mmCIF file of C-alpha atoms and ligand atoms in Angstrom:
data_model
loop_
_atom_site.group_PDB
_atom_site.id
_atom_site.type_symbol
_atom_site.label_atom_id
_atom_site.label_comp_id
_atom_site.label_asym_id
_atom_site.label_seq_id
_atom_site.Cartn_x
_atom_site.Cartn_y
_atom_site.Cartn_z
ATOM 1 C CA MET A 1 117.340 144.391 84.343
ATOM 2 C CA GLN A 2 118.651 145.338 87.787
ATOM 3 C CA GLY A 3 116.695 146.158 90.890
ATOM 4 C CA TYR A 4 114.990 145.094 94.060
ATOM 5 C CA VAL A 5 111.922 142.989 94.647
ATOM 6 C CA ALA A 6 110.239 142.073 97.921
ATOM 7 C CA LEU A 7 109.369 138.569 99.058
ATOM 8 C CA THR A 8 106.429 138.668 101.469
ATOM 9 C CA PHE A 9 105.086 135.796 103.553
ATOM 10 C CA ASP A 10 101.622 136.137 105.085
ATOM 11 C CA ASP A 11 99.719 134.362 107.859
ATOM 12 C CA GLY A 12 102.584 133.296 110.115
ATOM 13 C CA PRO A 13 104.076 132.437 112.349
ATOM 14 C CA THR A 14 103.225 128.759 111.848
ATOM 15 C CA GLU A 15 104.867 125.399 112.440
ATOM 16 C CA SER A 16 106.429 125.900 108.970
ATOM 17 C CA THR A 17 108.250 129.072 110.005
ATOM 18 C CA PRO A 18 111.536 127.389 111.071
ATOM 19 C CA ALA A 19 111.856 125.563 107.716
ATOM 20 C CA LEU A 20 110.970 128.746 105.842
ATOM 21 C CA LEU A 21 113.555 130.795 107.751
ATOM 22 C CA GLN A 22 116.142 128.097 107.125
ATOM 23 C CA ALA A 23 115.429 128.196 103.384
ATOM 24 C CA LEU A 24 115.621 132.000 103.286
ATOM 25 C CA THR A 25 118.849 132.261 105.287
ATOM 26 C CA THR A 26 120.467 129.459 103.257
ATOM 27 C CA ALA A 27 119.546 131.395 100.105
ATOM 28 C CA GLY A 28 121.043 134.511 101.705
ATOM 29 C CA VAL A 29 117.940 136.672 101.467
ATOM 30 C CA ARG A 30 115.686 138.698 103.744
ATOM 31 C CA ALA A 31 111.916 138.834 103.439
ATOM 32 C CA THR A 32 108.948 140.599 105.016
ATOM 33 C CA MET A 33 106.787 138.459 107.295
ATOM 34 C CA PHE A 34 103.197 139.702 107.601
ATOM 35 C CA ASN A 35 102.276 138.126 110.920
ATOM 36 C CA LEU A 36 98.872 137.566 112.473
ATOM 37 C CA GLY A 37 98.506 138.813 116.033
ATOM 38 C CA THR A 38 96.843 135.638 117.296
ATOM 39 C CA ARG A 39 99.606 133.426 115.900
ATOM 40 C CA ALA A 40 102.317 135.741 117.192
ATOM 41 C CA GLU A 41 100.801 135.375 120.666
ATOM 42 C CA GLU A 42 100.689 131.581 120.308
ATOM 43 C CA LEU A 43 104.194 131.239 118.845
ATOM 44 C CA PRO A 44 106.179 134.233 120.117
ATOM 45 C CA HIS A 45 109.497 132.378 119.881
ATOM 46 C CA LEU A 46 108.985 132.143 116.107
ATOM 47 C CA VAL A 47 108.457 135.900 115.834
ATOM 48 C CA THR A 48 111.765 136.276 117.653
ATOM 49 C CA ALA A 49 113.320 133.729 115.274
ATOM 50 C CA GLU A 50 112.107 135.765 112.281
ATOM 51 C CA VAL A 51 113.794 138.894 113.582
ATOM 52 C CA GLU A 52 116.991 137.020 114.492
ATOM 53 C CA ALA A 53 117.082 135.635 110.936
ATOM 54 C CA GLY A 54 117.060 139.213 109.644
ATOM 55 C CA MET A 55 113.453 139.303 108.453
ATOM 56 C CA TRP A 56 111.258 142.403 108.571
ATOM 57 C CA LEU A 57 107.975 142.223 110.481
ATOM 58 C CA GLY A 58 104.664 143.432 109.102
ATOM 59 C CA ASN A 59 101.156 143.567 110.563
ATOM 60 C CA HIS A 60 98.567 141.268 108.895
ATOM 61 C CA SER A 61 95.794 142.020 111.426
ATOM 62 C CA THR A 62 94.925 140.028 114.512
ATOM 63 C CA THR A 63 92.354 137.449 113.384
ATOM 64 C CA HIS A 64 92.413 137.588 109.548
ATOM 65 C CA ARG A 65 88.908 138.879 108.935
ATOM 66 C CA HIS A 66 87.518 140.948 106.070
ATOM 67 C CA LEU A 67 88.314 144.329 107.589
ATOM 68 C CA SER A 68 85.908 146.237 105.347
ATOM 69 C CA LEU A 69 83.031 144.480 107.146
ATOM 70 C CA LEU A 70 84.141 145.549 110.631
ATOM 71 C CA SER A 71 83.031 148.460 112.755
ATOM 72 C CA GLU A 72 85.510 151.244 113.401
ATOM 73 C CA HIS A 73 86.175 149.891 116.872
ATOM 74 C CA GLU A 74 86.769 146.335 115.626
ATOM 75 C CA LEU A 75 88.981 147.579 112.820
ATOM 76 C CA LEU A 76 91.211 149.586 115.138
ATOM 77 C CA ARG A 77 91.458 146.614 117.470
ATOM 78 C CA GLU A 78 92.527 144.317 114.600
ATOM 79 C CA LEU A 79 95.377 146.689 113.770
ATOM 80 C CA ASP A 80 96.410 147.873 117.213
ATOM 81 C CA SER A 81 96.376 144.534 119.003
ATOM 82 C CA THR A 82 98.845 143.066 116.492
ATOM 83 C CA GLN A 83 101.053 146.165 116.702
ATOM 84 C CA GLN A 84 101.192 145.737 120.460
ATOM 85 C CA SER A 85 101.868 141.983 120.284
ATOM 86 C CA LEU A 86 104.678 142.321 117.761
ATOM 87 C CA ARG A 87 106.208 145.257 119.632
ATOM 88 C CA ARG A 88 106.128 143.441 122.952
ATOM 89 C CA ILE A 89 107.547 140.196 121.514
ATOM 90 C CA SER A 90 110.158 141.613 119.149
ATOM 91 C CA GLY A 91 110.926 145.059 120.533
ATOM 92 C CA ARG A 92 110.175 146.429 117.059
ATOM 93 C CA THR A 93 107.257 148.469 115.821
ATOM 94 C CA PRO A 94 106.024 147.352 112.384
ATOM 95 C CA SER A 95 105.600 150.073 109.772
ATOM 96 C CA LEU A 96 103.976 147.838 107.142
ATOM 97 C CA PHE A 97 100.425 146.527 107.039
ATOM 98 C CA ARG A 98 98.822 144.015 104.694
ATOM 99 C CA PRO A 99 95.033 143.670 104.875
ATOM 100 C CA PRO A 100 93.786 140.048 104.870
ATOM 101 C CA PHE A 101 92.535 138.995 101.416
ATOM 102 C CA GLY A 102 93.813 142.350 100.118
ATOM 103 C CA ASP A 103 90.467 143.649 101.339
ATOM 104 C CA ALA A 104 91.061 147.326 102.051
ATOM 105 C CA ASP A 105 89.435 150.647 101.374
ATOM 106 C CA ASP A 106 90.108 154.286 102.232
ATOM 107 C CA ARG A 107 88.779 153.878 105.773
ATOM 108 C CA ILE A 108 91.153 150.987 106.464
ATOM 109 C CA ARG A 109 94.103 152.699 104.799
ATOM 110 C CA PHE A 110 93.586 155.874 106.839
ATOM 111 C CA ALA A 111 93.176 153.912 110.085
ATOM 112 C CA ALA A 112 96.453 152.136 109.339
ATOM 113 C CA ALA A 113 98.161 155.411 108.451
ATOM 114 C CA ARG A 114 97.121 156.910 111.797
ATOM 115 C CA MET A 115 99.060 154.071 113.436
ATOM 116 C CA GLY A 116 102.078 154.772 111.262
ATOM 117 C CA LEU A 117 101.387 151.793 108.999
ATOM 118 C CA ILE A 118 101.847 151.771 105.223
ATOM 119 C CA GLU A 119 99.364 149.607 103.346
ATOM 120 C CA VAL A 120 101.184 146.960 101.288
ATOM 121 C CA LEU A 121 99.374 144.914 98.665
ATOM 122 C CA TRP A 122 101.323 143.023 95.990
ATOM 123 C CA THR A 123 102.193 143.209 92.317
ATOM 124 C CA VAL A 124 102.442 139.433 91.750
ATOM 125 C CA ASP A 125 100.492 136.635 93.435
ATOM 126 C CA SER A 126 102.379 133.305 93.626
ATOM 127 C CA ARG A 127 99.054 131.535 94.237
ATOM 128 C CA ASP A 128 100.731 129.329 96.822
ATOM 129 C CA TRP A 129 97.515 129.719 98.859
ATOM 130 C CA ASP A 130 95.669 128.067 95.952
ATOM 131 C CA GLY A 131 97.777 124.909 95.695
ATOM 132 C CA ALA A 132 100.490 126.178 93.317
ATOM 133 C CA GLY A 133 103.486 123.835 93.238
ATOM 134 C CA PRO A 134 107.124 124.934 93.565
ATOM 135 C CA GLU A 135 107.577 125.264 89.792
ATOM 136 C CA GLU A 136 104.452 127.393 89.441
ATOM 137 C CA ILE A 137 105.600 129.611 92.292
ATOM 138 C CA VAL A 138 109.000 130.120 90.646
ATOM 139 C CA ARG A 139 107.343 130.823 87.282
ATOM 140 C CA ALA A 140 105.006 133.378 88.845
ATOM 141 C CA SER A 141 108.047 135.338 90.002
ATOM 142 C CA ASP A 142 108.976 135.906 86.343
ATOM 143 C CA ASP A 143 106.246 138.543 86.285
ATOM 144 C CA LEU A 144 108.077 140.614 88.926
ATOM 145 C CA GLU A 145 109.587 143.888 87.795
ATOM 146 C CA PRO A 146 112.015 146.080 89.769
ATOM 147 C CA GLY A 147 110.219 147.437 92.842
ATOM 148 C CA GLY A 148 107.666 144.616 92.705
ATOM 149 C CA ILE A 149 106.217 142.713 95.628
ATOM 150 C CA LEU A 150 105.545 138.948 95.566
ATOM 151 C CA LEU A 151 102.719 137.478 97.641
ATOM 152 C CA LEU A 152 103.662 134.204 99.351
ATOM 153 C CA HIS A 153 102.521 132.456 102.511
ATOM 154 C CA ASP A 154 104.084 130.980 105.618
ATOM 155 C CA GLY A 155 102.515 127.532 105.686
ATOM 156 C CA PRO A 156 102.498 125.721 102.333
ATOM 157 C CA VAL A 157 105.229 123.105 101.934
ATOM 158 C CA ALA A 158 105.539 124.047 98.246
ATOM 159 C CA THR A 159 106.491 127.589 99.225
ATOM 160 C CA VAL A 160 109.437 126.446 101.336
ATOM 161 C CA GLU A 161 110.493 124.082 98.540
ATOM 162 C CA ALA A 162 110.308 126.901 95.995
ATOM 163 C CA VAL A 163 112.597 129.322 97.857
ATOM 164 C CA PRO A 164 116.028 128.146 96.574
ATOM 165 C CA ARG A 165 114.981 128.130 92.908
ATOM 166 C CA LEU A 166 112.925 131.273 93.312
ATOM 167 C CA VAL A 167 115.909 133.193 94.651
ATOM 168 C CA ALA A 168 118.238 131.719 91.993
ATOM 169 C CA ARG A 169 115.787 132.668 89.255
ATOM 170 C CA LEU A 170 115.510 136.237 90.537
ATOM 171 C CA ARG A 171 119.308 136.533 90.656
ATOM 172 C CA GLU A 172 119.560 135.355 87.039
ATOM 173 C CA ARG A 173 117.276 138.266 86.190
ATOM 174 C CA GLY A 174 119.328 140.783 88.217
ATOM 175 C CA LEU A 175 116.640 141.132 90.895
ATOM 176 C CA HIS A 176 117.633 141.228 94.571
ATOM 177 C CA PRO A 177 115.225 140.610 97.469
ATOM 178 C CA GLY A 178 114.970 143.782 99.529
ATOM 179 C CA ARG A 179 112.776 145.570 102.044
ATOM 180 C CA ILE A 180 109.535 147.459 101.429
ATOM 181 C CA ALA A 181 109.213 151.225 101.725
ATOM 182 C CA PHE A 182 106.703 153.960 100.944
ATOM 183 C CA THR A 183 106.688 155.294 97.409
ATOM 184 C CA ALA A 184 104.817 158.324 96.131
ATOM 185 C CA ARG A 185 104.128 156.376 92.955
ATOM 186 C CA GLU A 186 100.717 154.771 92.500
ATOM 187 C CA ILE A 187 101.203 151.020 92.234
ATOM 188 C CA PRO A 188 98.155 149.359 90.665
ATOM 189 C CA ALA A 189 96.699 146.323 92.427
ATOM 190 C CA MET A 190 93.271 144.758 92.561
ATOM 191 C CA GLY A 191 91.562 147.582 90.743
ATOM 192 C CA ARG A 192 93.062 150.366 92.852
ATOM 193 C CA TYR A 193 96.429 151.691 94.024
ATOM 194 C CA PHE A 194 98.824 151.336 96.907
ATOM 195 C CA HIS A 195 102.024 153.191 97.766
ATOM 196 C CA ALA A 196 104.806 150.738 98.573
ATOM 197 C CA ALA A 197 107.700 149.251 96.625
ATOM 198 C CA ALA A 198 110.761 147.091 97.097
ATOM 199 C CA THR A 199 114.035 148.863 97.759
ATOM 200 C CA ALA A 200 117.591 148.243 99.015
HETATM 201 ZN ZN1 ZN B 301 96.484 136.321 104.910
#
């Protein structure tokens, strides 16, 4: 098996971000960081550090609410405010969007698309948000196939600890961490589809 997979880290930046970036750069890989607007505003130097470490920035909304419950106005604010924060801090405009809790529907996807954002769910959940230890996180990655996207978080200590073995394990399987791009293919997730995959 040969191909690309995407490592994605949600909910940052946090006080764990420096250790996470250190682990990723030591392992020689790049990942996609789905940042929250509020945390980016609180810790802008860590957003800058992510970019300087070669990571890609994604939009994970501003305050991490269930977007399907929001009014149109609130929804647009959740997306746009984070776009503006990340653009102002990093000088880059994110093109990727991950809805909190994977809670998205057509309305949310179209609102994101109008802002030039591709909705990105995941093909494998590491369950690091649910107390998975480093070994469980590494084992979860065995379910990744070429083009797949792994859900991880910026925060859990176990996630940082898992990175070296996770990357080594992927390499053994011929899988290289890459960026995320639009695909016309329908990628099944959570009972529906999204259109994004890992690539070079
Ligand atoms: Zn999240």
